[in-house]
């Protein structure tokens, strides 16, 4: 009404104008009208709309939550890469002066980023401290521990580290090079498994969202069958007929996305306490990752798109079946 | 305006709804289509608005073979034809104004032009004062007049009506028919399917009579 009021003063000889500009304007107007109309239709049945959105939200929460967990695991992985070090144990006969020279030799090797010498005495002190065995160790006739050099590699990938270990092991005065790659690799495999499981769940639950929206829109199409028949009879194109349903689907998707976002945020808050306590008990600091602005936008965009797509599939399938009597 | 050339229509491969139809309707003519129920009147109209396609022969409307239309062109073809249905097919969830505006909305007409044309069409059928009413608040005759307003709001060159007076009493039927005559007088080609023989006889227009899907009589107005 207000729109018409605004346009009143311009009335005159220019009324009959159906140029391309006017066509685009009316196309945009129809989009706005359908977006509003379909939103109002959803609000007219708040409970059933909410239930549909909740079904979408639940289907989205699982893959999104897993994705977040994976994001956290990847962070952990990065930290592990940094701590992927080798320990070169020197021969027992090597004294501290020679150990210093060997450390320099190790540091000069290609592929070595950093070295730290732990003399036999330092190693003993550390050992006593961490185990609380001062008395027992003090009774030993001599220091049984060799000096060692902790080496940080430039390239933390398992292959490079293994190659470096072989090279360092061949150096004079180095007795043995230890590296604990097995569990690092296990973790990598676990991360890859997690990625694949998440991807599978994303696909499955994405299809779940399509089905939920598709089914809801199918019912809406049935309810408005007469209207579809009439507008088809008087020359409506398929895009025109589809439009309100596509907007409904997009609204369902957006609503579901917002609910999923809320559930993820709540769930994150709920789990963060035990998770950081658990991490602290392992002497690590691990914070549950949150969606952030980019993640939230991606979640909402994906859910809206899925809703739209589900509606598109449902309407197109039924448009072919609806033939005016 | 309309030309049927050896048109036949079979349903399901066996039932022959229409057969060997040959006739022409000139531009600006008013024609009645009559026959017993099941004679094929509705099938014939459905062929013209391309809800069905002929099994045989071809149909020319305004010089175009409508069987050759691509399915994306069909909506634009239908916009040139006004159709009035026996059960008027109004949408009950919106006002009279918005029912009549529907064809213009589909075409994306500007609001001011839409409002001007809708009011003109409603004025023509004598229902301008009911534009805000819902269809359910109107009588059967008034609903049919809204259906006619919706069919003519787009100023179509061809107006088709399928039993437009089927549920109305004789006086209302005569009113509806005189509306069609008015539109015909300003140049619209009108084709009305009806089995109200008494009314048709009184109106004196060309009459096509169908019997079991065949054209058995083509009587010029007396």
XYZ file of C-alpha atoms in Angstrom:
547
model
C 0.000 0.000 0.000
C 2.736 2.430 0.969
C 4.519 1.545 -2.253
C 1.496 2.607 -4.258
C 1.268 5.756 -2.180
C 4.839 6.620 -3.034
C 4.247 6.165 -6.702
C 1.137 8.277 -6.856
C 2.786 11.574 -7.815
C 4.474 10.062 -10.851
C 1.297 8.935 -12.518
C 0.623 10.357 -15.907
C 1.412 9.650 -19.516
C 4.251 7.291 -18.678
C 2.058 4.584 -17.169
C 2.323 2.137 -20.017
C 5.976 1.303 -19.958
C 7.077 -2.299 -19.996
C 10.751 -1.895 -20.843
C 13.538 -4.182 -19.699
C 14.087 -2.016 -16.614
C 10.472 -2.383 -15.564
C 10.641 -6.101 -16.154
C 13.707 -6.447 -13.938
C 12.072 -4.305 -11.299
C 8.961 -6.421 -11.256
C 11.081 -9.572 -11.236
C 12.903 -8.260 -8.171
C 9.567 -7.259 -6.679
C 8.213 -10.763 -7.172
C 11.317 -12.191 -5.485
C 10.857 -9.906 -2.504
C 7.140 -10.673 -2.349
C 7.758 -14.430 -2.480
C 10.539 -14.242 0.129
C 8.196 -12.379 2.466
C 5.186 -14.527 1.619
C 7.009 -17.798 2.190
C 8.454 -16.526 5.478
C 4.946 -15.569 6.613
C 3.661 -19.002 5.625
C 6.318 -20.572 7.833
C 5.402 -18.292 10.722
C 1.746 -19.177 10.324
C 2.567 -22.712 11.503
C 5.336 -21.969 13.995
C 5.459 -25.376 15.667
C 5.669 -27.507 12.537
C 8.163 -25.062 11.002
C 10.270 -25.247 14.152
C 10.175 -29.048 14.132
C 11.333 -29.142 10.522
C 14.129 -26.702 11.288
C 15.098 -28.731 14.358
C 15.319 -31.882 12.237
C 17.611 -29.994 9.852
C 19.627 -28.632 12.788
C 20.172 -32.086 14.276
C 21.274 -33.412 10.907
C 23.761 -30.524 10.677
C 25.114 -30.645 14.238
C 26.753 -34.053 13.993
C 28.947 -33.432 10.925
C 29.640 -29.848 11.985
C 30.619 -30.958 15.498
C 32.850 -33.651 14.110
C 34.394 -31.121 11.793
C 35.188 -28.921 14.769
C 36.697 -31.838 16.660
C 38.810 -32.605 13.635
C 39.886 -29.001 13.503
C 41.015 -29.407 17.105
C 42.867 -32.620 16.276
C 44.647 -30.873 13.443
C 45.797 -28.167 15.839
C 47.142 -30.905 18.082
C 48.848 -32.435 15.092
C 50.619 -29.166 14.304
C 51.929 -28.969 17.851
C 53.191 -32.508 17.556
C 55.015 -31.664 14.366
C 56.875 -28.970 16.219
C 57.786 -31.378 18.997
C 58.950 -34.075 16.620
C 62.536 -34.263 17.834
C 65.250 -36.877 17.708
C 67.468 -37.809 20.554
C 71.044 -38.800 19.670
C 72.611 -40.804 22.505
C 76.385 -40.477 22.513
C 78.800 -43.294 23.304
C 79.528 -43.828 27.012
C 83.227 -43.067 26.619
C 82.556 -39.546 25.307
C 83.417 -36.865 27.864
C 81.716 -33.475 28.148
C 84.283 -31.654 26.003
C 83.959 -34.139 23.195
C 80.185 -34.106 23.570
C 80.232 -30.373 22.894
C 82.170 -30.940 19.685
C 79.785 -33.675 18.591
C 76.844 -31.348 19.249
C 78.465 -28.768 16.966
C 78.967 -31.428 14.323
C 75.319 -32.409 14.607
C 74.187 -28.813 14.413
C 76.216 -28.382 11.229
C 74.352 -31.242 9.537
C 71.922 -30.403 6.809
C 68.297 -30.649 7.882
C 68.984 -29.845 11.534
C 67.202 -26.808 12.851
C 68.332 -26.760 16.442
C 70.289 -28.835 18.926
C 70.444 -29.011 22.709
C 73.151 -30.876 24.590
C 72.237 -32.796 27.717
C 75.409 -33.889 29.488
C 75.500 -37.110 31.454
C 75.232 -35.176 34.742
C 72.298 -33.084 33.506
C 70.574 -36.210 32.248
C 71.025 -37.801 35.653
C 69.622 -34.754 37.436
C 66.590 -34.626 35.142
C 66.031 -38.326 35.582
C 66.198 -38.078 39.372
C 63.841 -35.147 39.398
C 61.192 -36.652 37.176
C 61.216 -40.067 38.837
C 61.862 -39.113 42.407
C 64.495 -41.881 42.675
C 67.278 -39.738 44.115
C 68.158 -42.180 46.849
C 68.228 -45.255 44.648
C 70.265 -43.546 41.932
C 72.669 -42.004 44.426
C 73.634 -45.476 45.520
C 74.840 -46.392 41.998
C 78.647 -46.556 41.671
C 78.810 -44.187 38.674
C 76.525 -42.320 36.267
C 75.145 -44.979 33.922
C 73.559 -42.412 31.597
C 75.279 -41.276 28.432
C 75.291 -37.682 27.255
C 72.656 -36.947 24.626
C 71.796 -34.302 22.060
C 68.177 -33.353 21.324
C 67.880 -32.472 17.657
C 64.974 -30.543 16.108
C 64.661 -31.286 12.428
C 63.891 -28.627 9.797
C 61.343 -30.895 8.093
C 59.118 -32.680 10.644
C 57.581 -35.138 8.164
C 58.121 -38.790 9.170
C 60.164 -39.653 6.058
C 62.555 -36.706 6.484
C 62.968 -37.373 10.187
C 63.747 -41.025 9.544
C 66.323 -40.111 6.895
C 67.921 -37.583 9.216
C 68.073 -40.189 11.998
C 69.979 -42.555 9.711
C 72.443 -39.836 8.776
C 73.039 -38.743 12.360
C 73.399 -42.343 13.534
C 76.353 -42.797 11.174
C 78.320 -39.961 12.780
C 81.341 -40.729 14.897
C 80.619 -40.774 18.619
C 76.870 -41.219 18.206
C 75.793 -44.523 19.681
C 72.104 -44.521 18.815
C 69.440 -42.176 17.465
C 65.961 -42.592 18.902
C 62.844 -41.219 17.405
C 59.298 -42.071 18.314
C 57.526 -41.872 15.023
C 55.182 -44.778 15.470
C 52.621 -42.990 17.588
C 52.989 -39.840 15.506
C 52.091 -41.846 12.446
C 49.258 -43.524 14.272
C 47.871 -40.120 15.075
C 48.191 -39.085 11.456
C 46.277 -42.137 10.337
C 43.686 -41.414 12.976
C 43.357 -37.857 11.686
C 42.893 -39.114 8.152
C 40.316 -41.623 9.321
C 38.546 -38.815 11.156
C 38.560 -36.704 8.010
C 37.062 -39.470 5.927
C 34.417 -40.329 8.521
C 33.500 -36.663 8.747
C 33.292 -36.342 4.988
C 31.054 -39.410 4.797
C 28.849 -37.993 7.549
C 28.716 -34.601 5.847
C 27.491 -36.275 2.656
C 25.004 -38.549 4.450
C 23.549 -35.902 6.718
C 23.544 -33.364 3.892
C 21.341 -35.811 2.010
C 19.292 -36.110 5.188
C 18.692 -32.356 5.108
C 17.711 -32.576 1.428
C 15.197 -35.293 2.279
C 13.731 -33.421 5.255
C 13.293 -30.227 3.237
C 12.161 -32.154 0.172
C 9.453 -33.937 2.100
C 8.222 -30.739 3.738
C 8.130 -28.913 0.421
C 6.383 -31.858 -1.216
C 3.554 -31.451 1.285
C 3.472 -27.703 0.663
C 3.230 -28.344 -3.080
C 0.349 -30.767 -2.511
C -1.414 -28.177 -0.353
C -1.113 -25.547 -3.053
C -1.863 -27.850 -5.940
C -4.915 -25.911 -7.074
C -2.991 -22.654 -7.069
C -0.194 -24.227 -9.115
C -2.719 -25.589 -11.622
C -4.429 -22.232 -11.991
C -1.266 -20.182 -12.467
C 0.038 -22.768 -14.922
C -3.194 -22.458 -16.903
C -2.903 -18.707 -17.143
C 0.689 -18.707 -18.311
C 3.015 -18.952 -15.335
C 6.492 -20.201 -16.162
C 8.093 -22.946 -14.104
C 10.517 -20.556 -12.382
C 7.534 -18.436 -11.321
C 5.770 -21.465 -9.841
C 8.954 -22.726 -8.180
C 9.955 -19.450 -6.610
C 7.831 -19.415 -3.421
C 8.796 -23.014 -2.649
C 12.488 -22.310 -3.173
C 12.249 -19.457 -0.714
C 10.440 -21.721 1.766
C 13.228 -24.274 1.423
C 15.883 -21.602 1.899
C 14.107 -20.285 5.005
C 13.885 -23.799 6.450
C 17.585 -24.282 5.739
C 18.550 -20.941 7.270
C 16.408 -21.605 10.353
C 17.931 -25.062 10.707
C 21.403 -23.577 10.325
C 20.769 -21.012 13.053
C 19.457 -23.709 15.393
C 22.462 -25.910 14.584
C 24.751 -22.967 15.347
C 23.018 -22.517 18.697
C 23.292 -26.222 19.509
C 26.997 -26.263 18.612
C 27.705 -23.209 20.746
C 25.791 -24.665 23.694
C 27.452 -28.061 23.252
C 30.885 -26.425 23.044
C 30.286 -24.561 26.300
C 29.005 -27.691 27.948
C 32.013 -29.797 26.909
C 34.759 -27.197 27.299
C 35.121 -27.677 31.097
C 35.798 -31.440 31.091
C 37.895 -31.186 27.931
C 40.320 -28.610 29.311
C 40.469 -30.499 32.636
C 41.311 -33.679 30.750
C 43.933 -31.901 28.666
C 45.434 -30.330 31.773
C 45.793 -33.763 33.364
C 47.997 -34.721 30.431
C 49.976 -31.559 30.916
C 48.616 -30.132 27.661
C 46.476 -27.139 26.965
C 43.673 -27.936 24.595
C 40.804 -25.591 23.922
C 37.757 -26.817 22.015
C 37.701 -24.932 18.722
C 34.698 -22.690 18.113
C 33.052 -21.926 14.784
C 34.190 -18.347 14.582
C 32.742 -15.851 12.123
C 33.895 -17.656 8.979
C 32.716 -21.047 10.226
C 29.337 -19.660 11.260
C 28.877 -17.997 7.886
C 29.837 -21.229 6.127
C 27.394 -23.241 8.256
C 24.515 -20.854 7.535
C 25.348 -20.609 3.836
C 25.538 -24.390 3.489
C 22.295 -24.995 5.371
C 20.458 -22.343 3.344
C 21.812 -23.769 0.114
C 20.831 -27.302 1.135
C 17.305 -26.116 1.958
C 17.032 -24.364 -1.389
C 18.358 -27.407 -3.228
C 15.998 -29.788 -1.415
C 13.076 -27.567 -2.344
C 14.250 -27.353 -5.941
C 14.395 -31.120 -6.284
C 10.998 -31.606 -4.645
C 9.224 -28.903 -6.666
C 10.748 -29.907 -9.970
C 9.751 -33.525 -9.412
C 6.180 -32.514 -8.634
C 5.814 -29.827 -11.276
C 6.268 -32.537 -13.861
C 3.443 -34.511 -12.271
C 0.970 -31.695 -11.758
C -1.113 -31.286 -14.865
C -4.105 -29.020 -14.734
C -7.402 -30.797 -15.102
C -7.668 -17.086 -35.539
C -8.096 -20.801 -34.918
C -7.720 -23.504 -37.537
C -8.126 -27.229 -36.912
C -6.748 -29.417 -39.695
C -7.626 -33.124 -39.522
C -7.222 -33.063 -35.765
C -7.701 -36.258 -33.788
C -7.052 -36.993 -30.146
C -6.774 -40.421 -28.602
C -6.338 -41.109 -24.919
C -4.416 -44.183 -23.878
C -4.098 -45.331 -27.483
C -7.684 -46.570 -27.751
C -10.312 -44.085 -26.646
C -10.878 -41.618 -29.447
C -11.967 -38.349 -27.859
C -11.825 -36.291 -31.036
C -11.586 -37.332 -34.665
C -11.290 -35.655 -38.063
C -11.872 -32.139 -36.856
C -11.695 -29.523 -39.577
C -12.860 -25.994 -38.954
C -11.739 -22.402 -38.855
C -12.706 -19.588 -36.561
C -12.030 -16.123 -37.920
C -10.573 -13.234 -35.999
C -13.269 -11.390 -34.075
C -15.797 -14.205 -34.415
C -17.991 -15.501 -31.625
C -18.572 -19.239 -31.722
C -20.499 -21.657 -29.543
C -19.264 -25.165 -29.101
C -21.997 -27.578 -28.161
C -22.763 -31.244 -27.795
C -23.698 -33.820 -25.177
C -21.416 -34.174 -22.188
C -18.442 -36.294 -23.191
C -18.760 -35.173 -26.810
C -15.274 -33.654 -26.634
C -15.938 -29.969 -25.967
C -13.481 -29.742 -23.089
C -10.894 -31.827 -24.932
C -11.102 -29.397 -27.832
C -10.528 -26.402 -25.567
C -7.672 -28.200 -23.829
C -6.055 -28.691 -27.216
C -6.289 -24.975 -27.961
C -4.604 -23.949 -24.725
C -2.111 -26.750 -25.255
C -2.879 -28.679 -22.123
C -3.083 -31.609 -24.511
C -1.429 -32.219 -27.838
C -3.289 -33.651 -30.806
C -2.606 -37.266 -31.759
C -3.159 -36.357 -35.383
C -3.439 -33.251 -37.526
C -2.401 -29.755 -36.571
C -3.845 -26.759 -34.831
C -3.013 -23.235 -35.890
C -3.697 -20.352 -33.553
C -2.998 -16.872 -34.891
C -1.102 -18.548 -37.726
C 1.221 -20.605 -35.495
C 1.291 -24.378 -35.298
C 0.981 -24.658 -31.542
C 2.283 -28.231 -31.481
C 5.645 -26.822 -32.508
C 5.926 -24.570 -29.460
C 8.832 -25.398 -27.204
C 7.650 -26.163 -23.693
C 9.330 -23.003 -22.427
C 7.262 -20.971 -24.906
C 3.960 -22.459 -23.803
C 3.465 -20.111 -20.820
C 3.928 -17.093 -23.091
C 1.475 -18.565 -25.580
C -1.128 -19.123 -22.858
C -0.834 -15.509 -21.745
C -2.431 -14.497 -25.039
C -5.544 -16.523 -24.296
C -8.151 -15.779 -21.652
C -9.804 -18.866 -20.219
C -13.005 -19.036 -18.175
C -13.673 -22.289 -16.354
C -16.952 -23.834 -15.279
C -15.771 -23.946 -11.683
C -14.089 -20.540 -12.192
C -10.851 -21.750 -10.463
C -10.464 -18.776 -8.152
C -7.858 -18.868 -5.403
C -9.652 -18.711 -2.097
C -6.750 -17.445 -0.048
C -6.660 -14.017 -1.666
C -8.969 -11.136 -2.424
C -10.944 -10.582 -5.607
C -8.460 -7.886 -6.586
C -5.502 -10.254 -6.272
C -7.312 -13.042 -8.101
C -7.897 -10.788 -11.076
C -4.348 -9.368 -10.851
C -2.806 -12.842 -11.027
C -2.224 -12.986 -14.827
C -0.594 -9.536 -14.728
C 1.522 -10.504 -11.729
C 2.721 -13.541 -13.664
C 3.760 -11.273 -16.514
C 5.557 -8.929 -14.182
C 3.439 -5.901 -14.971
C 4.070 -2.725 -13.051
C 1.871 -2.118 -10.030
C 0.188 1.012 -11.299
C -0.684 -0.492 -14.656
C -1.833 -3.661 -12.892
C -4.117 -1.739 -10.586
C -5.553 0.268 -13.493
C -6.300 -2.826 -15.552
C -7.674 -4.883 -12.664
C -10.087 -2.088 -11.757
C -11.143 -1.712 -15.382
C -11.821 -5.459 -15.657
C -13.724 -5.571 -12.371
C -15.711 -2.520 -13.421
C -16.628 -4.247 -16.674
C -18.105 -7.232 -14.836
C -19.763 -4.960 -12.296
C -17.765 -6.028 -9.250
C -15.472 -3.069 -8.635
C -17.081 -2.496 -5.248
C -16.138 -6.023 -4.137
C -12.404 -5.844 -4.944
C -11.365 -6.371 -1.319
C -13.754 -9.267 -0.720
C -12.638 -12.884 -0.628
C -14.099 -15.248 -3.253
C -15.920 -17.198 -0.544
C -17.997 -14.102 0.278
C -19.368 -13.938 -3.267
C -22.314 -15.739 -4.855
C -21.784 -18.300 -7.608
C -22.664 -15.801 -10.339
C -20.341 -13.180 -8.888
C -17.507 -15.722 -8.621
C -17.978 -16.563 -12.284
C -17.804 -12.869 -13.160
C -14.527 -12.609 -11.248
C -13.304 -15.565 -13.310
C -14.238 -13.649 -16.458
C -12.527 -10.484 -15.220
C -9.360 -12.527 -14.654
C -9.618 -13.987 -18.151
C -9.954 -10.585 -19.835
C -7.685 -8.455 -17.624
C -4.803 -9.144 -19.961
C -6.857 -8.025 -23.003
C -6.421 -11.365 -24.773
C -7.160 -11.686 -28.476
C -8.829 -15.037 -27.811
C -11.276 -15.798 -25.029
C -12.248 -19.396 -24.300
C -14.970 -20.453 -21.895
C -15.781 -23.991 -20.778
C -19.392 -24.259 -19.582
C -19.238 -20.802 -17.999
C -22.910 -20.946 -17.061
C -22.994 -24.558 -15.926
C -24.079 -23.877 -12.374
C -26.045 -20.685 -12.853
C -29.759 -19.953 -13.188
C -31.121 -18.731 -16.571
C -31.032 -15.025 -15.747
C -27.414 -15.109 -14.499
C -26.472 -17.270 -17.487
C -27.900 -14.702 -19.865
C -25.950 -11.949 -18.054
C -22.712 -13.902 -18.376
C -23.311 -14.560 -22.078
C -24.004 -10.911 -22.735
C -20.661 -10.117 -21.115
C -19.007 -12.411 -23.655
C -20.892 -10.659 -26.416
C -19.590 -7.324 -25.135
C -16.002 -8.548 -25.334
C -16.673 -9.946 -28.797
C -18.019 -6.596 -29.885
C -14.677 -4.906 -29.111
C -12.853 -7.405 -31.325
C -12.050 -10.361 -29.070
C -12.454 -13.792 -30.654
C -14.728 -15.747 -28.312
C -15.335 -19.486 -28.143
C -17.843 -20.720 -25.590
C -18.445 -24.401 -24.874
C -21.928 -24.910 -23.497
C -24.752 -27.433 -23.556
C -27.394 -24.815 -22.742
C -29.080 -25.168 -26.119
C -31.986 -22.856 -25.360
C -29.656 -19.999 -24.463
C -27.423 -20.632 -27.478
C -30.377 -20.652 -29.821
C -31.494 -17.279 -28.542
C -28.084 -15.643 -28.920
C -27.708 -16.346 -32.643
C -24.018 -17.009 -33.137
C -22.185 -19.576 -35.179
C -22.437 -22.984 -33.473
C -20.137 -25.974 -33.780
C -21.852 -29.188 -32.680
C -19.800 -32.167 -31.553
C -21.082 -35.701 -31.262
C -18.795 -38.482 -30.002
C -15.740 -36.435 -30.856
C -16.809 -35.600 -34.395
C -17.996 -32.313 -35.787
C -21.570 -33.068 -36.876
C -22.811 -29.548 -37.564
C -21.382 -26.123 -38.239
C -24.336 -23.765 -38.224
C -23.920 -20.141 -39.128
C -25.902 -17.606 -37.170
C -29.366 -17.135 -38.569
